C-alpha cells in the first residue's frame, strides 16, 4: 500500500483503526532507501544517468544483465552468439510476461531499439549503444538476428545498458520491423512524462511502479509475476535526500533503512551507532590529465610545455602519495590505482600495482628533464562531482609543491569546471571516469585515444594525449569479436599508456552504502542501488 | 486613482520584461548544459544531436525569439533535466516553500510581538535589555550559520529533531503539506525557526518602538490614570496600535522570506523552489532558472502593487502624495 | 531593515564639531566596545600575512597528515593548532585570519564602489530633477523592491564565480540605498540659500554638487554605509556558502563555514564553528557601532 493512500486514510477517522493495523504489518515488508540523487524521469530511455538506470532496472529488465562486478549475465536474453563478424543471434527467454500480462516477445526488443532515438528532448540519449545496430531480423518470437555496421564486439555490453519496454502498451502496431529502410510500425512513440503514470510504466522487472512524486518519493510494489528470483520486499520506497548530512541523519533517526553514498567522514559515526556499511570497488577511476597537446600551455609560465616530457609526467605521478590520500582524505574508502579500471575487470592487468610514491625519484626525474627548479602549474578540479574531489586536488597540489612544482588549485562547481575543461583551459585537471560497459575500451577510448570525433574516439581526451601504438591496439581490439584475443589487446594497450604516463591514475573510488545491521547489500561496481537485491541478513 | 493604478501596472510590466530579458541573455550565454547532462561516454555525434534536439545549436538571438514567442502563449519551455514543462516543475515545489514561509511568519509574530512589547514596557530592565541584545544577534547572525547551529544543537547533539528533509506529507485540497502529521511537523520546526529568526528580530524592534510611542500618548496615559489594569491597557491599546505597522511590514517581508528560503532550503534540504533554483543553477537547467526568476518577479510585483493600492485606499496622505507626483 | 534607518532629515552633524560627536559616541559603552572589537578585527584582517602562524594557502606548508586535528593539538612546525585544522592540515586560526581579510576586502571594496555610484546618481537626481530624477528613482525603487539575496543570486548565476564577480554583484545590490539617501538629503539642502547663491554665481554643475551639496549629506551616508558593510559581509558569506561566491582557493569566512559544514555531523565542529564565531563577532561589532552612530548623527533623536 502506498504511503500516500495510507495518509489519506489516516485523515478519515472511521478508517483510522483499520489503517493503523495495516501499516503495522506492512512496515516489516517495506524497505525505504535514501538516494543521493533523484532519477530525473521514470522513462528508462530518457537520460543515460546512474540514478535513472538504477530505477529502470527495478521496473524493466535488460536483455543482458550485469552482475555486481559488471560481468555479463543472462537477462531477458538467455543466449547471445556472434554468427559472423557483423551478425549476432539473440535467444530470448520464454514464458516471460509484462506486468500487464502481455507476453514478452522479440517484437518488444525491436520496438525498444527503434524507440530509443525517438525520445523527445532526451538530454543523454541511449543512441550511443544502439547506433551500431543496422537491422534486426525477427526469426521467431524468441529469436532475433542483429546485424551491425562493421564488427561490434561490444554489442552484448551495449545491450546490457538499456531496458526493454512493452511495444503494445506503448502504442506500437502489430508488425514492428527494423530493416534496411529503418524502423516501421512504431505508431506514436510515448513521451517520457507518460512513464510517471504507473499504468503506463509496464515492464518485466521485479517491481512495478506504484507512485512517482518528484522531489519526494518513488514507491514500488513487488511484481508477483517476475520471471527471476522474487524480491525480498513487498514494497520499496526510494526517497531522494541529496544533502549528504541530511541523508545520514535520516538513517540514524530511522526514517530510512538504507542510504547511498554516506560521506566518508560520517562512516565512523554511522558504524558506531549500530549500522552496517557495505563497500566495494567501483568502476570509477579518479585521474589527473596533463596537457600534452601544445606549447605553451595555459597555467604554466614560459614557452615550453614540460608536460610533453614523459619524465616530467612520471615525476608528477610518483610525487603523489596515494596511500596518504586514501588514509587521510578518503578515510580508507579508495584503492590506489595503477590503471584506469580496477582488476579483475575485463582488459585489466592483474599484475599492475598502483604507481609507487617516491619523492626522491620524482625530484631526480624533474632534474633529468631540466626542471630542477620546478615550475608553476594550475590544477583544475570540480568540487562537487566525485567523492572528496576538491580535497584530493588540494592534497595533490601539496605533494607536487613539495617536489618544487608550485601548484595552484582552481576548484569550481562541476558545470563551470566542465565548460573550462572542454575549452582546453587547463594544463592539468582532476576528473573521474566510470566505465559504463565495465571493460577497458571505455576509459582508453574516451580518455587517451587520439581525438577523433568521427570515429567516436578521444571524446574526453582534453589532455590531447596521442600515442599511435596505443591507438592501433585499441582500434584492433574494437574490431575483434573473439573475447580472449580482445582482452589481450586491451591489456597491451593499457600497458602502453601507463608506461608512458600518458595519464595519471590516482585511485578507484569505493562505493559505500550504509544500512540497518539486519540488512545486506553486495556492493556493485556500477554504483547502482538495486533495492531488490537488498536482503535481510542471516 | 485609475491613472495611478495604470501607471503602476505599466511600470510593473516593464520591470518584469526587463528582468526576463536580462536573465535570459545572461543565463543562456553561459556554459553548455549538454556537457553536464549527457553521459560522458557519448560521442561527438550524440552531443551534436542532443544540442540540436534541445535547440542549443541555434544562435542566441534565435533561441531568444523562440523562447519569447512561446512565452507569449504561456509556454515557459521544458526543463532540460526533467523534460517536463519548466513552470509545472516550479509550481510543484511552490507549496513546500509557501508552507515554510507562512509557518516562519507565524513564529515570528507569535514570539516577536510579546517579546517586543515586554522590551518596550520595561526598556531599562535586564529582561528588556537582553531581548534587545537578542534581536541584534538575530540581525547579525547570517541565516545559513544560524541554520547550521540549529542542526548542530537540536539534531546532532540533542537528537531531538531531524536534520533535514521534509518528512511525510499530507494532501489537503490537492496540496501537499507537512504540518498535519507529527513527523511532518518535526521536520518543519527547525527550517521554519531558521527562516523566522531574522524577521522575529525585526518584529521585536517594531513592537518595541510602537509600544514606547503608544505609552506616551495621552489616551493611554489617561487609561492608566483611570485605573484600568495594566493588562487591559496593553492588550487593547498597545496591541491595537502596534499591529498595523507590524502587519504592514510583514506583508512586505513575506516576499523576502520566499527569497531567503533559498538559503534555508539549501541548509535543510527542504524540497522547495529555492532548492530547485540552486540545483538548476548547478545543472544549467536554463528554462527552470528563467522560469523561477519570472515567477518570483511576478510575485514581488504583485505584492508591491497590492500593498501600494491598499495603502492608497487607506491613507489619505498617500493619496495626496499621488496627486503631487 | 536598513530601509528604516534614516528618515530623510536635515542633519546637523556636519555643522557640529567633530569632538562633540566623538564624545557622544563614547557615551554608550557597548558601542565603544563594538568599535574596539571592530578595530581589532580590521587590524587582524589587514595584517593577517604577518601575524598568522601559517600561510594557509602556501600548500607546501601544509601536510594532510595533520588533517582534522581538534583544537589545541600540537604540530611539529608551527606550535599549537589552537583552533584545530581542516582536512588539508590547514591551521584554522590562520585560515580564519585570511578569511576575515577576504571578507573585509570584498565587502569594503563593494561598499566604497557602491557609495561612489550612489552618491553620483543620487546627487544628480536631486540636482537636476525632472526626467533624470524620475528615471533614476524609478530604477532605485524597482531594485529596492526585490530582496538583495535574490538579485545577487541571479547576477552570480549569470556572471559566474570569482572575487571580482561577487564585488560587482554586491555593488549592484547596494548602490540604490545610497542613491536614495543622498537624494533625500540633497533635496532638502538644495532649497537652501547657499546653493541658490552658488547657482547664481553660475558655478559649474559638478562644482556645486560635489563641493556644496555633498558635504551636507555625509552624516546620514556614514550611517547607511556602516549598516550596509555589515550586510555586505553577511551577504557575501551567504553567497559563498551557497557555492556561487568566492573561489574555493581563496576562502572567505562564509566559504570556510561551508567547507566545514560536511564535517559537522561527524563531530568535527571546529572546522565550521570558529569561522562562524569570527563572522558573528565582526557583524555584531559593526552593527553596534552603526546603531550608536545613527543615534549620534540623527538630530531628531537627540535629547
mmCIF file of C-alpha atoms in Angstrom, chain C residues 32-241:
data_model
loop_
_atom_site.group_PDB
_atom_site.id
_atom_site.type_symbol
_atom_site.label_atom_id
_atom_site.label_comp_id
_atom_site.label_asym_id
_atom_site.label_seq_id
_atom_site.Cartn_x
_atom_site.Cartn_y
_atom_site.Cartn_z
ATOM 1 C CA UNK C 32 32.713 51.731 22.431
ATOM 2 C CA UNK C 33 33.349 48.037 22.912
ATOM 3 C CA UNK C 34 31.964 47.422 19.424
ATOM 4 C CA UNK C 35 34.356 49.975 17.978
ATOM 5 C CA UNK C 36 37.337 48.472 19.772
ATOM 6 C CA UNK C 37 36.415 44.978 18.599
ATOM 7 C CA UNK C 38 35.965 46.193 15.060
ATOM 8 C CA UNK C 39 39.340 47.931 15.172
ATOM 9 C CA UNK C 40 40.891 44.657 16.321
ATOM 10 C CA UNK C 41 39.148 42.695 13.582
ATOM 11 C CA UNK C 42 40.266 45.184 10.964
ATOM 12 C CA UNK C 43 43.811 45.032 12.309
ATOM 13 C CA UNK C 44 43.879 41.235 12.131
ATOM 14 C CA UNK C 45 42.474 41.291 8.607
ATOM 15 C CA UNK C 46 44.939 43.919 7.430
ATOM 16 C CA UNK C 47 48.000 42.293 8.909
ATOM 17 C CA UNK C 48 46.990 38.632 8.536
ATOM 18 C CA UNK C 49 50.004 37.749 6.346
ATOM 19 C CA UNK C 50 52.389 38.976 9.062
ATOM 20 C CA UNK C 51 50.699 37.806 12.239
ATOM 21 C CA UNK C 52 49.132 34.465 11.321
ATOM 22 C CA UNK C 53 51.050 31.394 12.484
ATOM 23 C CA UNK C 54 50.946 29.893 8.994
ATOM 24 C CA UNK C 55 50.214 30.965 5.432
ATOM 25 C CA UNK C 56 47.197 28.712 4.955
ATOM 26 C CA UNK C 57 47.366 28.965 1.166
ATOM 27 C CA UNK C 58 51.005 28.115 0.695
ATOM 28 C CA UNK C 59 50.369 24.454 0.033
ATOM 29 C CA UNK C 60 53.934 23.416 0.694
ATOM 30 C CA UNK C 61 53.458 24.477 4.319
ATOM 31 C CA UNK C 62 50.543 22.079 4.749
ATOM 32 C CA UNK C 63 50.542 18.376 5.338
ATOM 33 C CA UNK C 64 47.454 16.222 5.085
ATOM 34 C CA UNK C 65 48.917 14.019 7.780
ATOM 35 C CA UNK C 66 47.985 16.898 10.134
ATOM 36 C CA UNK C 67 44.393 16.855 8.838
ATOM 37 C CA UNK C 68 41.288 17.356 11.044
ATOM 38 C CA UNK C 69 43.173 17.730 14.306
ATOM 39 C CA UNK C 70 40.999 19.009 17.155
ATOM 40 C CA UNK C 71 41.713 22.411 18.768
ATOM 41 C CA UNK C 72 44.787 22.501 20.941
ATOM 42 C CA UNK C 73 46.683 19.788 19.063
ATOM 43 C CA UNK C 74 50.440 20.064 18.781
ATOM 44 C CA UNK C 75 52.204 20.159 15.440
ATOM 45 C CA UNK C 76 55.859 19.875 14.546
ATOM 46 C CA UNK C 77 56.042 23.059 12.529
ATOM 47 C CA UNK C 78 54.000 25.917 13.953
ATOM 48 C CA UNK C 79 53.478 25.017 17.574
ATOM 49 C CA UNK C 80 49.929 24.506 18.711
ATOM 50 C CA UNK C 81 46.890 24.452 16.442
ATOM 51 C CA UNK C 82 44.722 26.476 18.826
ATOM 52 C CA UNK C 83 41.598 26.146 16.734
ATOM 53 C CA UNK C 84 42.392 22.786 15.153
ATOM 54 C CA UNK C 85 42.984 22.020 11.483
ATOM 55 C CA UNK C 86 40.837 21.272 8.474
ATOM 56 C CA UNK C 87 41.117 18.153 6.352
ATOM 57 C CA UNK C 88 44.161 19.513 4.463
ATOM 58 C CA UNK C 89 46.025 20.073 7.713
ATOM 59 C CA UNK C 90 45.472 23.831 7.492
ATOM 60 C CA UNK C 91 45.626 25.765 10.738
ATOM 61 C CA UNK C 92 42.104 27.080 11.307
ATOM 62 C CA UNK C 93 43.305 30.163 13.195
ATOM 63 C CA UNK C 94 45.382 31.242 10.198
ATOM 64 C CA UNK C 95 42.591 30.304 7.805
ATOM 65 C CA UNK C 96 40.166 32.476 9.779
ATOM 66 C CA UNK C 97 42.567 35.436 9.726
ATOM 67 C CA UNK C 98 42.931 35.164 5.955
ATOM 68 C CA UNK C 99 39.214 34.519 5.582
ATOM 69 C CA UNK C 100 38.449 37.650 7.554
ATOM 70 C CA UNK C 101 40.779 39.529 5.260
ATOM 71 C CA UNK C 102 38.978 38.239 2.193
ATOM 72 C CA UNK C 103 35.549 39.001 3.662
ATOM 73 C CA UNK C 104 36.504 42.546 4.596
ATOM 74 C CA UNK C 105 38.244 43.253 1.299
ATOM 75 C CA UNK C 106 35.231 42.102 -0.690
ATOM 76 C CA UNK C 107 32.667 43.904 1.461
ATOM 77 C CA UNK C 108 34.789 47.038 1.840
ATOM 78 C CA UNK C 109 35.575 47.398 -1.856
ATOM 79 C CA UNK C 110 31.966 46.772 -2.786
ATOM 80 C CA UNK C 111 30.720 49.324 -0.259
ATOM 81 C CA UNK C 112 33.126 52.015 -1.456
ATOM 82 C CA UNK C 113 32.246 51.470 -5.103
ATOM 83 C CA UNK C 114 28.524 51.377 -4.345
ATOM 84 C CA UNK C 115 28.912 54.534 -2.279
ATOM 85 C CA UNK C 116 30.586 56.310 -5.179
ATOM 86 C CA UNK C 117 27.914 55.257 -7.662
ATOM 87 C CA UNK C 118 25.140 56.004 -5.201
ATOM 88 C CA UNK C 119 26.488 59.481 -4.481
ATOM 89 C CA UNK C 120 26.884 60.320 -8.147
ATOM 90 C CA UNK C 121 23.406 59.156 -9.145
ATOM 91 C CA UNK C 122 21.683 60.428 -6.003
ATOM 92 C CA UNK C 123 23.163 63.918 -6.274
ATOM 93 C CA UNK C 124 22.435 64.030 -9.972
ATOM 94 C CA UNK C 125 18.818 63.062 -9.345
ATOM 95 C CA UNK C 126 18.375 65.728 -6.696
ATOM 96 C CA UNK C 127 20.266 68.436 -8.527
ATOM 97 C CA UNK C 128 18.846 68.072 -11.996
ATOM 98 C CA UNK C 129 15.366 66.912 -11.027
ATOM 99 C CA UNK C 130 12.922 66.362 -13.890
ATOM 100 C CA UNK C 131 13.284 63.263 -16.026
ATOM 101 C CA UNK C 132 16.765 62.477 -14.692
ATOM 102 C CA UNK C 133 15.296 62.283 -11.218
ATOM 103 C CA UNK C 134 12.308 60.217 -12.340
ATOM 104 C CA UNK C 135 14.442 57.747 -14.252
ATOM 105 C CA UNK C 136 16.994 57.226 -11.521
ATOM 106 C CA UNK C 137 14.446 56.962 -8.747
ATOM 107 C CA UNK C 138 12.272 54.521 -10.719
ATOM 108 C CA UNK C 139 15.265 52.228 -11.111
ATOM 109 C CA UNK C 140 16.074 52.632 -7.427
ATOM 110 C CA UNK C 141 12.501 51.851 -6.373
ATOM 111 C CA UNK C 142 12.311 48.881 -8.653
ATOM 112 C CA UNK C 143 15.520 47.461 -7.350
ATOM 113 C CA UNK C 144 14.776 48.053 -3.688
ATOM 114 C CA UNK C 145 11.505 46.174 -4.024
ATOM 115 C CA UNK C 146 13.438 42.943 -4.577
ATOM 116 C CA UNK C 147 15.417 41.263 -1.805
ATOM 117 C CA UNK C 148 19.168 41.699 -2.117
ATOM 118 C CA UNK C 149 19.856 37.978 -1.931
ATOM 119 C CA UNK C 150 17.660 37.264 -4.931
ATOM 120 C CA UNK C 151 19.297 39.900 -7.090
ATOM 121 C CA UNK C 152 22.771 38.789 -6.085
ATOM 122 C CA UNK C 153 21.980 35.128 -6.743
ATOM 123 C CA UNK C 154 20.661 35.832 -10.208
ATOM 124 C CA UNK C 155 23.600 38.086 -11.019
ATOM 125 C CA UNK C 156 26.105 35.470 -9.960
ATOM 126 C CA UNK C 157 24.284 32.744 -11.857
ATOM 127 C CA UNK C 158 24.896 34.922 -14.896
ATOM 128 C CA UNK C 159 28.367 36.289 -14.121
ATOM 129 C CA UNK C 160 29.889 33.130 -12.703
ATOM 130 C CA UNK C 161 32.188 32.746 -9.733
ATOM 131 C CA UNK C 162 35.064 34.916 -8.650
ATOM 132 C CA UNK C 163 36.063 37.629 -6.227
ATOM 133 C CA UNK C 164 35.508 40.370 -8.829
ATOM 134 C CA UNK C 165 32.083 38.977 -9.741
ATOM 135 C CA UNK C 166 30.976 38.942 -6.118
ATOM 136 C CA UNK C 167 32.091 42.551 -5.726
ATOM 137 C CA UNK C 168 30.141 43.544 -8.833
ATOM 138 C CA UNK C 169 27.039 41.789 -7.515
ATOM 139 C CA UNK C 170 27.350 43.489 -4.118
ATOM 140 C CA UNK C 171 27.802 46.890 -5.747
ATOM 141 C CA UNK C 172 24.724 46.440 -7.899
ATOM 142 C CA UNK C 173 22.739 45.314 -4.887
ATOM 143 C CA UNK C 174 23.834 48.236 -2.694
ATOM 144 C CA UNK C 175 24.128 51.372 -4.772
ATOM 145 C CA UNK C 176 20.383 52.058 -4.653
ATOM 146 C CA UNK C 177 20.377 52.527 -0.868
ATOM 147 C CA UNK C 178 22.981 55.254 -1.129
ATOM 148 C CA UNK C 179 21.348 56.885 -4.103
ATOM 149 C CA UNK C 180 18.083 57.182 -2.221
ATOM 150 C CA UNK C 181 19.723 58.515 0.929
ATOM 151 C CA UNK C 182 21.779 61.091 -0.939
ATOM 152 C CA UNK C 183 18.833 62.271 -2.997
ATOM 153 C CA UNK C 184 16.603 62.669 0.045
ATOM 154 C CA UNK C 185 19.123 64.815 1.863
ATOM 155 C CA UNK C 186 20.271 66.691 -1.180
ATOM 156 C CA UNK C 187 16.703 67.713 -1.993
ATOM 157 C CA UNK C 188 16.465 69.361 1.405
ATOM 158 C CA UNK C 189 19.825 71.056 1.008
ATOM 159 C CA UNK C 190 19.019 72.259 -2.471
ATOM 160 C CA UNK C 191 16.304 74.534 -1.149
ATOM 161 C CA UNK C 192 18.861 76.373 0.916
ATOM 162 C CA UNK C 193 20.177 79.777 0.126
ATOM 163 C CA UNK C 194 23.819 78.914 -0.322
ATOM 164 C CA UNK C 195 23.048 76.567 -3.209
ATOM 165 C CA UNK C 196 20.935 79.186 -4.928
ATOM 166 C CA UNK C 197 23.759 81.614 -4.368
ATOM 167 C CA UNK C 198 26.255 79.212 -5.873
ATOM 168 C CA UNK C 199 23.998 78.686 -8.828
ATOM 169 C CA UNK C 200 23.584 82.441 -9.262
ATOM 170 C CA UNK C 201 27.333 82.730 -9.401
ATOM 171 C CA UNK C 202 26.998 80.204 -12.269
ATOM 172 C CA UNK C 203 29.451 77.815 -10.801
ATOM 173 C CA UNK C 204 29.659 74.545 -12.768
ATOM 174 C CA UNK C 205 27.156 71.773 -12.019
ATOM 175 C CA UNK C 206 29.867 69.452 -10.816
ATOM 176 C CA UNK C 207 31.317 72.067 -8.520
ATOM 177 C CA UNK C 208 28.000 72.897 -6.920
ATOM 178 C CA UNK C 209 27.090 69.272 -6.499
ATOM 179 C CA UNK C 210 30.293 67.994 -5.055
ATOM 180 C CA UNK C 211 31.621 70.987 -3.192
ATOM 181 C CA UNK C 212 28.392 72.213 -1.685
ATOM 182 C CA UNK C 213 25.589 69.666 -1.817
ATOM 183 C CA UNK C 214 27.545 66.588 -0.942
ATOM 184 C CA UNK C 215 29.341 67.516 2.284
ATOM 185 C CA UNK C 216 25.983 68.184 3.873
ATOM 186 C CA UNK C 217 24.732 64.715 3.001
ATOM 187 C CA UNK C 218 27.664 62.917 4.594
ATOM 188 C CA UNK C 219 26.409 62.118 8.120
ATOM 189 C CA UNK C 220 23.414 60.006 7.069
ATOM 190 C CA UNK C 221 25.557 58.359 4.414
ATOM 191 C CA UNK C 222 28.060 57.256 7.012
ATOM 192 C CA UNK C 223 25.284 55.620 8.995
ATOM 193 C CA UNK C 224 23.867 53.824 5.973
ATOM 194 C CA UNK C 225 27.346 52.720 4.939
ATOM 195 C CA UNK C 226 28.029 51.162 8.334
ATOM 196 C CA UNK C 227 24.834 49.170 8.210
ATOM 197 C CA UNK C 228 25.485 48.205 4.600
ATOM 198 C CA UNK C 229 29.010 46.986 5.176
ATOM 199 C CA UNK C 230 27.703 44.546 7.775
ATOM 200 C CA UNK C 231 25.029 43.487 5.309
ATOM 201 C CA UNK C 232 27.621 43.067 2.581
ATOM 202 C CA UNK C 233 29.764 40.822 4.753
ATOM 203 C CA UNK C 234 26.761 38.667 5.622
ATOM 204 C CA UNK C 235 25.575 38.552 2.026
ATOM 205 C CA UNK C 236 28.976 37.591 0.671
ATOM 206 C CA UNK C 237 29.207 34.838 3.278
ATOM 207 C CA UNK C 238 25.775 33.565 2.293
ATOM 208 C CA UNK C 239 26.593 33.578 -1.413
ATOM 209 C CA UNK C 240 29.856 31.756 -0.826
ATOM 210 C CA UNK C 241 28.024 29.271 1.335
#
